[in-house]
PDB file of C-alpha atoms in Angstrom:
ATOM      1  CA  MET I   1     -17.376-112.720  20.669  1.00 63.00           C
ATOM      2  CA  ASP I   2     -19.199-116.029  20.384  1.00 72.00           C
ATOM      3  CA  GLY I   3     -17.761-119.458  19.627  1.00 79.00           C
ATOM      4  CA  ARG I   4     -14.147-118.633  20.509  1.00 84.00           C
ATOM      5  CA  LEU I   5     -11.687-121.410  21.399  1.00 87.00           C
ATOM      6  CA  GLN I   6      -8.466-121.375  23.371  1.00 87.00           C
ATOM      7  CA  ARG I   7      -5.668-123.778  24.328  1.00 89.00           C
ATOM      8  CA  VAL I   8      -2.541-123.694  26.479  1.00 90.00           C
ATOM      9  CA  LYS I   9       1.043-124.261  25.343  1.00 91.00           C
ATOM     10  CA  VAL I  10       3.684-125.473  27.802  1.00 92.00           C
ATOM     11  CA  GLY I  11       7.064-125.987  26.186  1.00 92.00           C
ATOM     12  CA  ASP I  12       6.315-127.840  22.951  1.00 92.00           C
ATOM     13  CA  ALA I  13       3.101-129.460  24.222  1.00 93.00           C
ATOM     14  CA  PHE I  14      -0.407-128.124  23.575  1.00 94.00           C
ATOM     15  CA  SER I  15      -3.608-128.779  25.487  1.00 94.00           C
ATOM     16  CA  GLY I  16      -6.837-129.577  23.681  1.00 94.00           C
ATOM     17  CA  TRP I  17      -9.054-126.750  22.440  1.00 94.00           C
ATOM     18  CA  GLN I  18     -11.647-125.468  24.945  1.00 91.00           C
ATOM     19  CA  THR I  19     -14.609-123.156  24.372  1.00 89.00           C
ATOM     20  CA  VAL I  20     -14.248-119.711  25.964  1.00 83.00           C
ATOM     21  CA  GLY I  21     -17.391-119.144  28.020  1.00 78.00           C
ATOM     22  CA  ARG I  22     -16.659-115.581  29.083  1.00 74.00           C
ATOM     23  CA  GLY I  23     -14.044-112.892  28.730  1.00 73.00           C
ATOM     24  CA  VAL I  24     -12.707-110.668  25.995  1.00 73.00           C
ATOM     25  CA  PRO I  25      -9.936-111.462  23.508  1.00 73.00           C
ATOM     26  CA  GLN I  26      -6.558-110.361  24.829  1.00 74.00           C
ATOM     27  CA  GLY I  27      -4.785-107.833  22.633  1.00 76.00           C
ATOM     28  CA  SER I  28      -7.919-106.664  20.845  1.00 78.00           C
ATOM     29  CA  VAL I  29      -8.435-102.912  20.517  1.00 81.00           C
ATOM     30  CA  LEU I  30     -11.992-103.294  21.818  1.00 82.00           C
ATOM     31  CA  SER I  31     -11.117-105.528  24.807  1.00 81.00           C
ATOM     32  CA  PRO I  32     -10.433-102.716  27.321  1.00 79.00           C
ATOM     33  CA  MET I  33     -13.677-100.973  26.363  1.00 82.00           C
ATOM     34  CA  PHE I  34     -15.704-104.203  26.646  1.00 83.00           C
ATOM     35  CA  PHE I  35     -14.151-104.957  30.031  1.00 82.00           C
ATOM     36  CA  ASN I  36     -14.883-101.422  31.299  1.00 82.00           C
ATOM     37  CA  ILE I  37     -18.506-101.733  30.170  1.00 85.00           C
ATOM     38  CA  PHE I  38     -18.752-105.071  31.974  1.00 84.00           C
ATOM     39  CA  LEU I  39     -17.173-103.680  35.151  1.00 86.00           C
ATOM     40  CA  ASN I  40     -19.186-100.455  35.142  1.00 86.00           C
ATOM     41  CA  ASP I  41     -21.977-101.889  37.341  1.00 88.00           C
ATOM     42  CA  LEU I  42     -19.578-102.422  40.245  1.00 89.00           C
ATOM     43  CA  PHE I  43     -19.437 -98.659  40.790  1.00 89.00           C
ATOM     44  CA  TYR I  44     -23.179 -98.633  41.565  1.00 91.00           C
ATOM     45  CA  HIS I  45     -22.741-101.214  44.347  1.00 92.00           C
ATOM     46  CA  ILE I  46     -19.806 -99.625  46.213  1.00 92.00           C
ATOM     47  CA  LYS I  47     -21.459 -96.771  48.102  1.00 90.00           C
ATOM     48  CA  THR I  48     -19.578 -95.809  51.271  1.00 91.00           C
ATOM     49  CA  VAL I  49     -15.950 -95.866  50.089  1.00 92.00           C
ATOM     50  CA  LYS I  50     -14.206 -94.511  47.028  1.00 91.00           C
ATOM     51  CA  ILE I  51     -13.269 -96.843  44.189  1.00 89.00           C
ATOM     52  CA  HIS I  52     -10.803 -96.343  41.363  1.00 84.00           C
ATOM     53  CA  ALA I  53     -10.312 -98.875  38.612  1.00 81.00           C
ATOM     54  CA  TYR I  54      -7.748 -99.274  35.882  1.00 77.00           C
ATOM     55  CA  ALA I  55      -8.475-102.293  33.680  1.00 71.00           C
ATOM     56  CA  ASP I  56      -8.706-105.234  36.098  1.00 74.00           C
ATOM     57  CA  ASP I  57      -7.103-103.442  39.081  1.00 78.00           C
ATOM     58  CA  GLU I  58      -9.617-101.935  41.473  1.00 84.00           C
ATOM     59  CA  ARG I  59      -8.791 -99.838  44.539  1.00 86.00           C
ATOM     60  CA  LEU I  60     -11.214 -99.301  47.396  1.00 89.00           C
ATOM     61  CA  TYR I  61     -10.145 -96.631  49.839  1.00 88.00           C
ATOM     62  CA  ASP I  62     -11.460 -94.367  52.563  1.00 90.00           C
ATOM     63  CA  SER I  63     -10.345 -92.503  55.676  1.00 89.00           C
ATOM     64  CA  ASP I  64     -11.788 -92.041  59.130  1.00 89.00           C
ATOM     65  CA  VAL I  65     -10.647 -90.737  62.519  1.00 89.00           C
ATOM     66  CA  ASP I  66     -12.007 -93.987  64.044  1.00 91.00           C
ATOM     67  CA  PRO I  67      -9.933 -96.962  62.829  1.00 91.00           C
ATOM     68  CA  LYS I  68     -12.610 -99.456  63.966  1.00 92.00           C
ATOM     69  CA  ALA I  69     -15.235 -97.698  61.842  1.00 93.00           C
ATOM     70  CA  LEU I  70     -12.782 -97.627  58.930  1.00 91.00           C
ATOM     71  CA  ASP I  71     -12.123-101.350  59.347  1.00 91.00           C
ATOM     72  CA  ARG I  72     -15.852-102.177  59.341  1.00 93.00           C
ATOM     73  CA  CYS I  73     -16.514 -99.931  56.362  1.00 93.00           C
ATOM     74  CA  ILE I  74     -13.713-101.363  54.199  1.00 92.00           C
ATOM     75  CA  GLN I  75     -14.641-104.961  55.120  1.00 92.00           C
ATOM     76  CA  HIS I  76     -18.300-104.323  54.288  1.00 94.00           C
ATOM     77  CA  GLU I  77     -17.486-102.891  50.861  1.00 93.00           C
ATOM     78  CA  VAL I  78     -14.976-105.669  50.097  1.00 92.00           C
ATOM     79  CA  ARG I  79     -17.722-108.237  50.803  1.00 93.00           C
ATOM     80  CA  ILE I  80     -20.062-106.346  48.445  1.00 94.00           C
ATOM     81  CA  ALA I  81     -17.379-106.233  45.721  1.00 92.00           C
ATOM     82  CA  ASN I  82     -16.574-109.945  46.134  1.00 92.00           C
ATOM     83  CA  ARG I  83     -20.276-110.817  45.924  1.00 94.00           C
ATOM     84  CA  TRP I  84     -20.598-108.712  42.757  1.00 93.00           C
ATOM     85  CA  TYR I  85     -17.610-110.501  41.177  1.00 89.00           C
ATOM     86  CA  THR I  86     -19.072-113.927  42.009  1.00 91.00           C
ATOM     87  CA  GLU I  87     -22.573-113.028  40.773  1.00 92.00           C
ATOM     88  CA  ASN I  88     -21.058-111.801  37.509  1.00 89.00           C
ATOM     89  CA  GLY I  89     -19.105-114.983  36.815  1.00 85.00           C
ATOM     90  CA  MET I  90     -15.690-113.805  37.976  1.00 85.00           C
ATOM     91  CA  ILE I  91     -13.485-115.818  40.309  1.00 84.00           C
ATOM     92  CA  VAL I  92     -12.350-113.933  43.408  1.00 85.00           C
ATOM     93  CA  ASN I  93      -8.749-114.644  44.369  1.00 84.00           C
ATOM     94  CA  GLN I  94      -8.457-113.621  48.024  1.00 83.00           C
ATOM     95  CA  ASP I  95      -4.651-114.023  47.800  1.00 82.00           C
ATOM     96  CA  LYS I  96      -4.551-111.009  45.480  1.00 81.00           C
ATOM     97  CA  HIS I  97      -6.369-108.761  47.960  1.00 84.00           C
ATOM     98  CA  HIS I  98      -3.848-106.381  49.534  1.00 84.00           C
ATOM     99  CA  ALA I  99      -4.324-103.619  52.082  1.00 88.00           C
ATOM    100  CA  MET I 100      -2.223-100.766  53.401  1.00 88.00           C
ATOM    101  CA  VAL I 101      -2.981 -98.314  56.198  1.00 89.00           C
ATOM    102  CA  LEU I 102      -1.687 -94.739  56.034  1.00 86.00           C
ATOM    103  CA  GLY I 103      -1.307 -92.992  59.364  1.00 84.00           C
ATOM    104  CA  THR I 104      -0.646 -94.270  62.851  1.00 84.00           C
ATOM    105  CA  THR I 105      -2.985 -96.433  64.864  1.00 87.00           C
ATOM    106  CA  ASP I 106      -2.775 -99.239  67.409  1.00 89.00           C
ATOM    107  CA  HIS I 107      -5.895-100.876  65.957  1.00 90.00           C
ATOM    108  CA  ARG I 108      -5.394-104.382  64.556  1.00 90.00           C
ATOM    109  CA  PHE I 109      -7.337-104.450  61.313  1.00 89.00           C
ATOM    110  CA  SER I 110      -9.351-107.543  60.413  1.00 87.00           C
ATOM    111  CA  PHE I 111      -7.612-107.765  57.037  1.00 85.00           C
ATOM    112  CA  PRO I 112      -3.896-108.375  56.445  1.00 86.00           C
ATOM    113  CA  VAL I 113      -2.056-105.060  56.254  1.00 89.00           C
ATOM    114  CA  GLU I 114       1.148-104.625  54.268  1.00 90.00           C
ATOM    115  CA  GLU I 115       3.823-101.940  54.561  1.00 90.00           C
ATOM    116  CA  SER I 116       3.872-101.310  50.811  1.00 89.00           C
ATOM    117  CA  LEU I 117       1.766-101.959  47.699  1.00 86.00           C
ATOM    118  CA  ASP I 118       2.491-102.010  43.987  1.00 84.00           C
ATOM    119  CA  LEU I 119       0.001 -99.697  42.311  1.00 80.00           C
ATOM    120  CA  LEU I 120       0.187 -99.540  38.521  1.00 76.00           C
ATOM    121  CA  GLY I 121       3.948-100.019  38.441  1.00 77.00           C
ATOM    122  CA  MET I 122       4.756 -97.795  41.400  1.00 82.00           C
ATOM    123  CA  THR I 123       5.638 -99.116  44.848  1.00 86.00           C
ATOM    124  CA  ILE I 124       3.972 -96.998  47.524  1.00 86.00           C
ATOM    125  CA  ASP I 125       4.818 -97.504  51.189  1.00 88.00           C
ATOM    126  CA  ASN I 126       2.777 -96.592  54.242  1.00 87.00           C
ATOM    127  CA  GLN I 127       5.151 -93.723  55.121  1.00 86.00           C
ATOM    128  CA  LEU I 128       4.866 -92.244  51.596  1.00 85.00           C
ATOM    129  CA  ASN I 129       8.635 -91.817  51.371  1.00 84.00           C
ATOM    130  CA  PHE I 130       9.026 -93.896  48.141  1.00 83.00           C
ATOM    131  CA  ASP I 131      12.356 -95.390  49.282  1.00 86.00           C
ATOM    132  CA  LYS I 132      11.430 -98.884  48.072  1.00 86.00           C
ATOM    133  CA  HIS I 133      10.192 -97.566  44.719  1.00 84.00           C
ATOM    134  CA  VAL I 134      13.315 -95.473  44.126  1.00 83.00           C
ATOM    135  CA  SER I 135      15.479 -98.477  45.049  1.00 86.00           C
ATOM    136  CA  LEU I 136      13.604-100.682  42.550  1.00 85.00           C
ATOM    137  CA  VAL I 137      13.952 -98.036  39.818  1.00 81.00           C
ATOM    138  CA  CYS I 138      17.681 -97.694  40.537  1.00 83.00           C
ATOM    139  CA  ASN I 139      18.102-101.471  40.245  1.00 86.00           C
ATOM    140  CA  LYS I 140      16.274-101.441  36.894  1.00 83.00           C
ATOM    141  CA  VAL I 141      18.451 -98.565  35.654  1.00 81.00           C
ATOM    142  CA  ASN I 142      21.593-100.345  36.824  1.00 84.00           C
ATOM    143  CA  ASN I 143      20.602-103.533  34.978  1.00 85.00           C
ATOM    144  CA  GLN I 144      19.807-101.588  31.790  1.00 81.00           C
ATOM    145  CA  LEU I 145      23.137 -99.746  31.974  1.00 82.00           C
ATOM    146  CA  LYS I 146      24.996-103.042  32.339  1.00 86.00           C
ATOM    147  CA  VAL I 147      23.332-104.302  29.161  1.00 82.00           C
ATOM    148  CA  MET I 148      24.150-101.071  27.302  1.00 81.00           C
ATOM    149  CA  ILE I 149      27.798-101.216  28.422  1.00 84.00           C
ATOM    150  CA  ARG I 150      28.056-104.854  27.338  1.00 86.00           C
ATOM    151  CA  PHE I 151      26.693-104.059  23.860  1.00 81.00           C
ATOM    152  CA  ARG I 152      28.299-100.625  23.322  1.00 81.00           C
ATOM    153  CA  LYS I 153      30.887-101.981  20.876  1.00 83.00           C
ATOM    154  CA  LEU I 154      28.393-104.180  19.044  1.00 85.00           C
ATOM    155  CA  ILE I 155      25.722-101.616  18.138  1.00 83.00           C
ATOM    156  CA  SER I 156      25.826 -98.050  16.888  1.00 85.00           C
ATOM    157  CA  THR I 157      25.588 -94.956  19.067  1.00 83.00           C
ATOM    158  CA  SER I 158      22.189 -94.112  17.581  1.00 83.00           C
ATOM    159  CA  ALA I 159      20.921 -97.598  18.517  1.00 82.00           C
ATOM    160  CA  LEU I 160      22.234 -97.109  22.077  1.00 80.00           C
ATOM    161  CA  GLN I 161      20.445 -93.749  22.227  1.00 79.00           C
ATOM    162  CA  GLY I 162      17.270 -95.506  21.113  1.00 79.00           C
ATOM    163  CA  VAL I 163      17.658 -98.043  23.930  1.00 75.00           C
ATOM    164  CA  TYR I 164      18.249 -95.188  26.376  1.00 75.00           C
ATOM    165  CA  PHE I 165      15.147 -93.253  25.338  1.00 74.00           C
ATOM    166  CA  ALA I 166      13.019 -96.414  25.153  1.00 73.00           C
ATOM    167  CA  SER I 167      13.923 -97.690  28.610  1.00 72.00           C
ATOM    168  CA  LEU I 168      16.165 -95.563  30.789  1.00 68.00           C
ATOM    169  CA  SER I 169      14.773 -92.078  30.234  1.00 67.00           C
ATOM    170  CA  ILE I 170      11.311 -93.311  31.275  1.00 66.00           C
ATOM    171  CA  LEU I 171      12.755 -94.656  34.524  1.00 63.00           C
ATOM    172  CA  PHE I 172      14.715 -91.446  35.203  1.00 61.00           C
ATOM    173  CA  ASN I 173      11.672 -89.271  34.540  1.00 62.00           C
ATOM    174  CA  GLY I 174       9.643 -91.380  36.964  1.00 54.00           C
ATOM    175  CA  VAL I 175      12.240 -90.840  39.682  1.00 47.00           C
ATOM    176  CA  ALA I 176      12.346 -87.102  38.965  1.00 42.00           C
ATOM    177  CA  LEU I 177       8.594 -86.879  39.418  1.00 43.00           C
ATOM    178  CA  LEU I 178       8.877 -88.647  42.757  1.00 41.00           C
ATOM    179  CA  GLN I 179      11.601 -86.322  43.979  1.00 40.00           C
ATOM    180  CA  PHE I 180       9.725 -83.124  43.193  1.00 39.00           C
ATOM    181  CA  GLN I 181       6.237 -84.083  44.383  1.00 40.00           C
ATOM    182  CA  GLU I 182       5.534 -82.537  47.766  1.00 40.00           C
ATOM    183  CA  PRO I 183       3.686 -84.817  50.164  1.00 42.00           C
ATOM    184  CA  ARG I 184       0.189 -83.690  51.065  1.00 45.00           C
ATOM    185  CA  GLN I 185      -0.904 -83.801  54.655  1.00 45.00           C
ATOM    186  CA  VAL I 186      -4.300 -85.034  55.724  1.00 45.00           C
ATOM    187  CA  ARG I 187      -6.159 -82.721  58.071  1.00 46.00           C
ATOM    188  CA  GLY I 188      -6.065 -84.121  61.593  1.00 44.00           C
ATOM    189  CA  THR I 189      -2.843 -85.964  62.326  1.00 42.00           C
ATOM    190  CA  LYS I 190      -4.621 -88.941  63.911  1.00 43.00           C
ATOM    191  CA  GLN I 191      -6.672 -89.729  60.816  1.00 46.00           C
ATOM    192  CA  ALA I 192      -5.950 -93.139  59.329  1.00 52.00           C
ATOM    193  CA  GLY I 193      -6.643 -94.150  55.775  1.00 54.00           C
ATOM    194  CA  ALA I 194      -6.917 -97.618  54.335  1.00 54.00           C
ATOM    195  CA  THR I 195      -6.766 -98.845  50.803  1.00 51.00           C
ATOM    196  CA  HIS I 196      -7.809-102.298  49.672  1.00 49.00           C
ATOM    197  CA  CYS I 197      -6.667-103.474  46.262  1.00 49.00           C
ATOM    198  CA  PHE I 198      -7.919-106.195  43.938  1.00 46.00           C
ATOM    199  CA  SER I 199      -6.105-107.668  40.983  1.00 40.00           C
TER     200      SER I 199
END
């Protein structure tokens, strides 16, 4: 992991070689494990909210009947996480911080709140109705079908079946899971939840 070099290619032009001061090699089998070991300390610093991480995507979330208390709590933990990133040599990109509030409240949160978030390839909206996600999946399916129709006379049926199982069946199965999942209700209808996401 020591003495690695990297450079950037844009079109046909290359930058000069630069020494890699930190990070793990992309595409290596060990890279995800090394990154998880590196990130493991963060979980000891986030104490009052829940945190879930998948590779370099972290989710802080919590719920409270008092939206002001929820706002303070999330902001406090985001500051702790940002400090941890900085102290550990990572650059915090505030533009990649996203938040969504589930539930109804008139409180204006101190962080920008969005109506939907992309979480690990799934678009989740604040009403949990998945309309936007289903629409995106349908557009992907439609585009894949157009490609298959265009190439149907150029490739064999078995090749088309391979394309279907490699791309379309995954999308259809994802939609089926969304349609059959029953929404869970949070006890207390006035309870608001907030999630804050880092990328």
